[in-house]
């Protein structure tokens, strides 16, 4: 998102006098805290809303990546027939907690990183990306794309270590029934796969530790790091640039143009997934396979192959899910942030 001109240190606000009534002072502190951490507050609230809204599509995406189906509708039909509505929300607890935490931290890192990179570029290259995007009628440039992409990559790499265990738990919950129903599987692997069947989030995590050790919680970390570093960089660069373009074309201020926010949010999800999807597919396949191995056993790592058809299974569902999630997320995020900024501290 283009730099907000309202981003300021709340410590610069006028200091209140001691004559203020106690009741007013008590209500002022939460508001001041919310305004100071408006990015985190807006991101966490919007994340809960967007995660619940689109989780069934995420479940279909993961199933299609890790098991063969005739198509998205076939996956929906089979899942509903064998698991009911609950099957589409299997494993939702982990991402509801993790995605909210990860998005909040990610946006916080991103917000701070883009100011650091922008200041560096201004001091060393004589070009300030944040000043550029706030100019009326300005278009994205290589400088702004580089600044926002680098800040996004920084945020993506930073949150990987938090997100990996949660995402592994979510994946194991989503495909637990499919793993348990595999035909002609090695008896030992089948026994391990059955141990994940119909377990909640925390029991699944405990089961991973039981079979893979504590390091097992970070199974596929390298692939996760690669995906999130590249994907988040593309994600934020696309969002900022497309929002700036849509805002310029409409002739409205970004904060007064919800269509630009909605469109940019949907587009950044589509573009980022389209470009890094094979990496995510390999990560999902590797993590699924690893769940059927015990600690110390070597798990073969699939090759990342772009433009190979089976590496893009579920891409349409994933892009649709991502477009919906991010359109909802950024619309709620910008709306909440605008409301928080308009709050009076007294």
CSV table of C-alpha atoms in Angstrom, one decimal:
chain,number,residue,atom,x,y,z
A,1,UNK,CA,0.0,0.0,0.0
A,2,UNK,CA,1.3,3.5,-0.7
A,3,UNK,CA,2.9,5.2,2.2
A,4,UNK,CA,0.3,6.7,4.5
A,5,UNK,CA,0.9,10.4,5.1
A,6,UNK,CA,-0.8,10.0,8.5
A,7,UNK,CA,2.0,7.7,9.7
A,8,UNK,CA,3.5,9.5,12.6
A,9,UNK,CA,4.9,9.0,16.1
A,10,UNK,CA,2.1,9.5,18.6
A,11,UNK,CA,4.6,10.7,21.1
A,12,UNK,CA,4.6,14.0,19.2
A,13,UNK,CA,0.9,14.6,20.2
A,14,UNK,CA,0.3,17.3,22.7
A,15,UNK,CA,0.7,16.3,26.3
A,16,UNK,CA,-2.5,16.3,28.4
A,17,UNK,CA,-2.7,18.3,31.6
A,18,UNK,CA,-3.0,16.6,35.0
A,19,UNK,CA,-6.4,18.4,35.5
A,20,UNK,CA,-8.1,16.0,33.2
A,21,UNK,CA,-10.8,13.9,35.0
A,22,UNK,CA,-9.8,10.3,35.8
A,23,UNK,CA,-12.5,8.7,33.7
A,24,UNK,CA,-11.4,10.6,30.6
A,25,UNK,CA,-7.8,9.7,31.2
A,26,UNK,CA,-8.7,6.0,31.6
A,27,UNK,CA,-10.5,5.9,28.3
A,28,UNK,CA,-7.8,7.9,26.6
A,29,UNK,CA,-5.1,5.3,27.2
A,30,UNK,CA,-6.7,2.4,25.1
A,31,UNK,CA,-7.4,4.8,22.3
A,32,UNK,CA,-3.8,6.1,22.3
A,33,UNK,CA,-2.5,2.6,22.3
A,34,UNK,CA,-4.8,1.6,19.4
A,35,UNK,CA,-3.7,4.6,17.4
A,36,UNK,CA,-0.1,3.9,18.0
A,37,UNK,CA,-0.4,0.3,17.0
A,38,UNK,CA,-3.1,0.9,14.3
A,39,UNK,CA,-1.3,-1.2,11.7
A,40,UNK,CA,-1.2,-4.2,14.0
A,41,UNK,CA,-4.8,-3.7,15.3
A,42,UNK,CA,-6.2,-3.4,11.8
A,43,UNK,CA,-4.2,-6.3,10.4
A,44,UNK,CA,-5.2,-8.7,13.1
A,45,UNK,CA,-8.9,-7.9,12.9
A,46,UNK,CA,-9.0,-8.0,9.1
A,47,UNK,CA,-7.1,-11.3,9.2
A,48,UNK,CA,-9.6,-13.1,11.3
A,49,UNK,CA,-12.4,-12.0,9.0
A,50,UNK,CA,-10.6,-12.9,5.7
A,51,UNK,CA,-9.3,-16.3,7.0
A,52,UNK,CA,-12.7,-17.7,8.0
A,53,UNK,CA,-14.3,-16.4,4.8
A,54,UNK,CA,-12.0,-18.2,2.4
A,55,UNK,CA,-10.7,-21.3,4.4
A,56,UNK,CA,-12.9,-23.8,2.5
A,57,UNK,CA,-11.1,-22.8,-0.7
A,58,UNK,CA,-7.7,-23.2,1.0
A,59,UNK,CA,-8.7,-26.7,2.1
A,60,UNK,CA,-9.6,-27.6,-1.5
A,61,UNK,CA,-6.4,-26.1,-2.8
A,62,UNK,CA,-4.2,-28.2,-0.4
A,63,UNK,CA,-6.1,-31.4,-1.2
A,64,UNK,CA,-5.7,-30.9,-4.9
A,65,UNK,CA,-2.0,-30.2,-4.5
A,66,UNK,CA,-1.3,-33.4,-2.6
A,67,UNK,CA,-3.8,-35.9,-4.1
A,68,UNK,CA,-5.2,-36.3,-7.7
A,69,UNK,CA,-8.7,-35.2,-8.4
A,70,UNK,CA,-10.6,-34.7,-11.7
A,71,UNK,CA,-10.9,-31.0,-10.8
A,72,UNK,CA,-12.0,-28.6,-8.2
A,73,UNK,CA,-15.7,-29.6,-8.3
A,74,UNK,CA,-14.7,-33.3,-8.0
A,75,UNK,CA,-12.6,-32.4,-4.9
A,76,UNK,CA,-15.5,-30.5,-3.4
A,77,UNK,CA,-17.9,-33.4,-4.1
A,78,UNK,CA,-15.6,-36.1,-2.7
A,79,UNK,CA,-14.8,-34.1,0.4
A,80,UNK,CA,-18.4,-33.3,1.2
A,81,UNK,CA,-19.4,-36.9,0.6
A,82,UNK,CA,-16.8,-38.4,2.9
A,83,UNK,CA,-16.4,-35.7,5.5
A,84,UNK,CA,-19.3,-33.3,5.2
A,85,UNK,CA,-19.1,-29.6,5.7
A,86,UNK,CA,-16.7,-30.1,8.6
A,87,UNK,CA,-14.1,-31.4,6.1
A,88,UNK,CA,-13.8,-28.0,4.5
A,89,UNK,CA,-13.0,-26.4,7.9
A,90,UNK,CA,-10.7,-29.2,9.1
A,91,UNK,CA,-7.6,-27.6,10.6
A,92,UNK,CA,-9.0,-24.0,10.7
A,93,UNK,CA,-7.9,-23.4,14.3
A,94,UNK,CA,-4.2,-23.4,13.4
A,95,UNK,CA,-4.4,-20.8,10.6
A,96,UNK,CA,-6.9,-18.7,12.5
A,97,UNK,CA,-4.3,-18.3,15.2
A,98,UNK,CA,-1.2,-18.4,13.0
A,99,UNK,CA,-2.4,-16.3,10.0
A,100,UNK,CA,-3.6,-13.6,12.4
A,101,UNK,CA,-0.3,-13.6,14.2
A,102,UNK,CA,1.7,-13.9,11.1
A,103,UNK,CA,-0.2,-11.2,9.2
A,104,UNK,CA,0.1,-8.8,12.2
A,105,UNK,CA,3.8,-9.3,12.5
A,106,UNK,CA,4.3,-9.3,8.7
A,107,UNK,CA,2.5,-6.0,8.3
A,108,UNK,CA,4.4,-4.5,11.2
A,109,UNK,CA,7.8,-5.6,9.7
A,110,UNK,CA,6.8,-4.5,6.3
A,111,UNK,CA,5.6,-1.1,7.5
A,112,UNK,CA,8.9,-0.4,9.2
A,113,UNK,CA,11.0,-1.9,6.5
A,114,UNK,CA,9.6,0.2,3.7
A,115,UNK,CA,10.4,3.4,5.7
A,116,UNK,CA,14.0,2.1,6.3
A,117,UNK,CA,14.5,1.3,2.6
A,118,UNK,CA,12.9,4.5,1.5
A,119,UNK,CA,15.1,6.6,3.7
A,120,UNK,CA,18.2,4.7,2.5
A,121,UNK,CA,17.2,5.3,-1.1
A,122,UNK,CA,16.6,8.9,-0.5
A,123,UNK,CA,20.0,9.4,1.3
A,124,UNK,CA,22.0,7.3,-1.3
A,125,UNK,CA,20.1,7.6,-4.6
A,126,UNK,CA,18.3,10.9,-4.2
A,127,UNK,CA,14.9,9.3,-4.7
A,128,UNK,CA,12.3,8.8,-2.0
A,129,UNK,CA,9.7,6.1,-3.0
A,130,UNK,CA,7.3,7.1,-0.2
A,131,UNK,CA,7.3,10.7,-1.3
A,132,UNK,CA,6.8,9.7,-4.9
A,133,UNK,CA,3.7,7.5,-4.3
A,134,UNK,CA,2.0,10.3,-2.4
A,135,UNK,CA,2.2,12.7,-5.4
A,136,UNK,CA,-1.0,13.1,-7.3
A,137,UNK,CA,-1.0,11.5,-10.7
A,138,UNK,CA,2.3,9.6,-10.0
A,139,UNK,CA,2.9,6.2,-11.5
A,140,UNK,CA,4.9,3.2,-10.1
A,141,UNK,CA,8.6,3.3,-10.9
A,142,UNK,CA,11.5,0.8,-10.6
A,143,UNK,CA,12.4,2.6,-7.4
A,144,UNK,CA,9.0,2.2,-5.7
A,145,UNK,CA,8.7,-1.4,-6.9
A,146,UNK,CA,12.2,-2.2,-5.6
A,147,UNK,CA,11.4,-0.6,-2.2
A,148,UNK,CA,8.1,-2.3,-1.6
A,149,UNK,CA,9.4,-5.6,-3.0
A,150,UNK,CA,12.4,-5.6,-0.7
A,151,UNK,CA,10.3,-4.6,2.3
A,152,UNK,CA,7.9,-7.4,1.5
A,153,UNK,CA,10.7,-10.0,1.1
A,154,UNK,CA,12.1,-8.9,4.5
A,155,UNK,CA,8.6,-9.4,6.1
A,156,UNK,CA,8.2,-12.7,4.4
A,157,UNK,CA,11.5,-14.1,5.5
A,158,UNK,CA,11.0,-12.8,9.0
A,159,UNK,CA,7.7,-14.6,9.6
A,160,UNK,CA,8.6,-18.0,8.2
A,161,UNK,CA,9.9,-19.3,11.4
A,162,UNK,CA,6.6,-18.5,13.1
A,163,UNK,CA,4.4,-19.7,10.3
A,164,UNK,CA,6.0,-23.0,9.4
A,165,UNK,CA,4.8,-25.1,12.4
A,166,UNK,CA,1.3,-23.8,12.1
A,167,UNK,CA,1.1,-24.4,8.4
A,168,UNK,CA,2.5,-27.9,8.7
A,169,UNK,CA,-0.2,-28.6,11.4
A,170,UNK,CA,-2.9,-27.2,9.1
A,171,UNK,CA,-1.8,-29.3,6.1
A,172,UNK,CA,-1.7,-32.5,8.2
A,173,UNK,CA,-5.2,-31.8,9.4
A,174,UNK,CA,-6.5,-31.1,5.9
A,175,UNK,CA,-5.1,-34.3,4.3
A,176,UNK,CA,-5.3,-36.6,7.4
A,177,UNK,CA,-8.3,-38.5,6.0
A,178,UNK,CA,-6.8,-38.8,2.6
A,179,UNK,CA,-3.5,-40.1,4.1
A,180,UNK,CA,-5.4,-42.7,6.2
A,181,UNK,CA,-7.3,-44.0,3.2
A,182,UNK,CA,-4.3,-44.5,0.9
A,183,UNK,CA,-4.2,-47.8,-0.9
A,184,UNK,CA,-1.1,-50.1,-1.2
A,185,UNK,CA,0.9,-48.0,1.3
A,186,UNK,CA,3.8,-49.3,3.3
A,187,UNK,CA,2.3,-50.8,6.5
A,188,UNK,CA,4.6,-48.8,8.7
A,189,UNK,CA,3.9,-45.5,6.9
A,190,UNK,CA,0.2,-46.4,6.9
A,191,UNK,CA,0.3,-46.7,10.7
A,192,UNK,CA,1.9,-43.3,11.1
A,193,UNK,CA,-0.6,-41.8,8.6
A,194,UNK,CA,-3.5,-43.3,10.6
A,195,UNK,CA,-2.2,-41.7,13.8
A,196,UNK,CA,-3.0,-38.2,12.3
A,197,UNK,CA,-6.6,-39.2,11.6
A,198,UNK,CA,-9.3,-36.9,13.1
A,199,UNK,CA,-7.0,-35.1,15.6
A,200,UNK,CA,-7.4,-31.5,16.6
A,201,UNK,CA,-4.7,-28.8,16.1
A,202,UNK,CA,-2.7,-29.4,19.3
A,203,UNK,CA,-3.0,-33.1,19.2
A,204,UNK,CA,-1.7,-33.1,15.6
A,205,UNK,CA,1.2,-30.9,16.6
A,206,UNK,CA,2.0,-33.3,19.5
A,207,UNK,CA,1.8,-36.2,17.0
A,208,UNK,CA,4.3,-34.5,14.7
A,209,UNK,CA,6.7,-34.1,17.6
A,210,UNK,CA,6.1,-37.8,18.6
A,211,UNK,CA,7.1,-39.1,15.2
A,212,UNK,CA,9.5,-36.4,13.9
A,213,UNK,CA,10.9,-34.8,17.1
A,214,UNK,CA,10.8,-31.1,17.8
A,215,UNK,CA,12.7,-30.4,14.6
A,216,UNK,CA,9.8,-32.0,12.8
A,217,UNK,CA,7.7,-28.9,13.4
A,218,UNK,CA,10.0,-27.2,10.9
A,219,UNK,CA,9.7,-29.8,8.2
A,220,UNK,CA,10.0,-28.1,4.8
A,221,UNK,CA,11.4,-24.9,6.4
A,222,UNK,CA,13.8,-24.2,3.4
A,223,UNK,CA,10.9,-24.4,0.9
A,224,UNK,CA,8.7,-22.4,3.2
A,225,UNK,CA,11.4,-19.7,3.5
A,226,UNK,CA,11.9,-19.6,-0.3
A,227,UNK,CA,8.1,-19.3,-1.0
A,228,UNK,CA,7.4,-16.7,1.6
A,229,UNK,CA,10.5,-14.5,0.8
A,230,UNK,CA,9.7,-14.4,-2.9
A,231,UNK,CA,5.9,-14.5,-2.6
A,232,UNK,CA,5.6,-11.8,0.0
A,233,UNK,CA,7.9,-9.5,-2.0
A,234,UNK,CA,5.8,-10.0,-5.1
A,235,UNK,CA,2.6,-9.6,-3.0
A,236,UNK,CA,3.4,-6.2,-1.6
A,237,UNK,CA,5.1,-4.8,-4.7
A,238,UNK,CA,2.0,-5.8,-6.7
A,239,UNK,CA,-0.5,-4.4,-4.1
A,240,UNK,CA,1.3,-1.0,-3.8
A,241,UNK,CA,1.9,-0.6,-7.5
A,242,UNK,CA,-1.6,-1.6,-8.6
A,243,UNK,CA,-3.3,0.5,-6.0
A,244,UNK,CA,-1.2,3.5,-7.1
A,245,UNK,CA,-2.2,2.9,-10.7
A,246,UNK,CA,-5.9,2.5,-10.0
A,247,UNK,CA,-5.8,5.6,-7.7
A,248,UNK,CA,-4.1,7.6,-10.4
A,249,UNK,CA,-6.5,6.5,-13.1
A,250,UNK,CA,-9.5,7.3,-11.0
A,251,UNK,CA,-8.2,10.7,-9.9
A,252,UNK,CA,-9.1,10.0,-6.3
A,253,UNK,CA,-7.0,9.8,-3.1
A,254,UNK,CA,-6.1,6.3,-2.1
A,255,UNK,CA,-7.9,6.5,1.2
A,256,UNK,CA,-11.1,7.6,-0.5
A,257,UNK,CA,-11.0,4.9,-3.2
A,258,UNK,CA,-12.3,1.6,-1.9
A,259,UNK,CA,-12.4,0.1,-5.4
A,260,UNK,CA,-8.7,0.6,-5.8
A,261,UNK,CA,-8.0,-1.1,-2.5
A,262,UNK,CA,-10.4,-4.0,-3.4
A,263,UNK,CA,-8.9,-4.4,-6.9
A,264,UNK,CA,-5.3,-4.2,-5.8
A,265,UNK,CA,-5.9,-6.6,-2.9
A,266,UNK,CA,-7.4,-9.2,-5.3
A,267,UNK,CA,-4.7,-8.7,-7.9
A,268,UNK,CA,-1.7,-9.0,-5.5
A,269,UNK,CA,-3.0,-12.4,-4.3
A,270,UNK,CA,-3.5,-13.7,-7.9
A,271,UNK,CA,-0.1,-12.5,-9.2
A,272,UNK,CA,2.0,-13.7,-6.2
A,273,UNK,CA,0.4,-17.2,-6.3
A,274,UNK,CA,0.7,-17.5,-10.0
A,275,UNK,CA,4.4,-16.9,-9.9
A,276,UNK,CA,5.4,-19.0,-6.9
A,277,UNK,CA,2.8,-21.8,-7.0
A,278,UNK,CA,5.2,-24.6,-8.0
A,279,UNK,CA,7.3,-23.8,-4.9
A,280,UNK,CA,4.2,-24.1,-2.8
A,281,UNK,CA,3.2,-27.3,-4.4
A,282,UNK,CA,6.6,-28.9,-3.7
A,283,UNK,CA,6.4,-27.7,-0.2
A,284,UNK,CA,3.0,-29.2,0.4
A,285,UNK,CA,4.0,-32.5,-1.2
A,286,UNK,CA,7.2,-32.7,0.8
A,287,UNK,CA,5.5,-31.9,4.0
A,288,UNK,CA,2.7,-34.5,3.3
A,289,UNK,CA,5.3,-37.2,2.5
A,290,UNK,CA,7.3,-36.3,5.6
A,291,UNK,CA,4.3,-36.9,7.9
A,292,UNK,CA,4.5,-40.6,7.0
A,293,UNK,CA,8.2,-40.9,8.0
A,294,UNK,CA,9.7,-41.3,11.5
A,295,UNK,CA,12.4,-39.3,13.1
A,296,UNK,CA,15.8,-39.9,11.4
A,297,UNK,CA,14.4,-41.3,8.2
A,298,UNK,CA,15.3,-39.4,5.1
A,299,UNK,CA,12.4,-37.9,3.1
A,300,UNK,CA,13.0,-37.4,-0.6
A,301,UNK,CA,12.6,-33.8,-1.8
A,302,UNK,CA,10.6,-33.3,-5.0
A,303,UNK,CA,12.1,-31.0,-7.6
A,304,UNK,CA,10.6,-27.6,-8.2
A,305,UNK,CA,9.6,-27.7,-11.9
A,306,UNK,CA,7.9,-24.6,-13.4
A,307,UNK,CA,5.5,-25.0,-16.3
A,308,UNK,CA,4.9,-28.7,-15.5
A,309,UNK,CA,1.2,-29.3,-15.4
A,310,UNK,CA,1.0,-31.4,-12.2
A,311,UNK,CA,2.8,-28.6,-10.3
A,312,UNK,CA,-0.1,-26.3,-10.9
A,313,UNK,CA,-2.9,-28.6,-9.6
A,314,UNK,CA,-5.3,-26.4,-7.7
A,315,UNK,CA,-3.9,-23.1,-9.0
A,316,UNK,CA,-7.3,-21.8,-10.1
A,317,UNK,CA,-8.8,-22.5,-6.7
A,318,UNK,CA,-5.8,-21.0,-5.0
A,319,UNK,CA,-5.9,-17.8,-7.1
A,320,UNK,CA,-9.7,-17.5,-6.5
A,321,UNK,CA,-9.2,-18.1,-2.8
A,322,UNK,CA,-6.3,-15.6,-2.6
A,323,UNK,CA,-8.2,-13.0,-4.6
A,324,UNK,CA,-11.2,-13.3,-2.2
A,325,UNK,CA,-9.0,-13.4,1.0
A,326,UNK,CA,-6.9,-10.3,0.0
A,327,UNK,CA,-9.8,-8.3,-1.4
A,328,UNK,CA,-11.6,-8.8,2.0
A,329,UNK,CA,-8.5,-8.4,4.0
A,330,UNK,CA,-7.2,-5.1,2.4
A,331,UNK,CA,-10.7,-3.6,2.3
A,332,UNK,CA,-11.2,-4.3,6.0
A,333,UNK,CA,-7.6,-3.3,6.8
A,334,UNK,CA,-7.7,0.1,5.1
A,335,UNK,CA,-11.2,0.8,6.4
A,336,UNK,CA,-10.2,-0.1,10.0
A,337,UNK,CA,-7.0,1.9,9.8
A,338,UNK,CA,-8.9,4.9,8.5
A,339,UNK,CA,-11.4,4.7,11.3
A,340,UNK,CA,-8.6,4.3,13.9
A,341,UNK,CA,-6.8,7.4,12.5
A,342,UNK,CA,-10.0,9.4,12.8
A,343,UNK,CA,-10.4,8.5,16.5
A,344,UNK,CA,-10.0,11.3,19.0
A,345,UNK,CA,-7.8,10.6,21.9
A,346,UNK,CA,-10.1,12.5,24.3
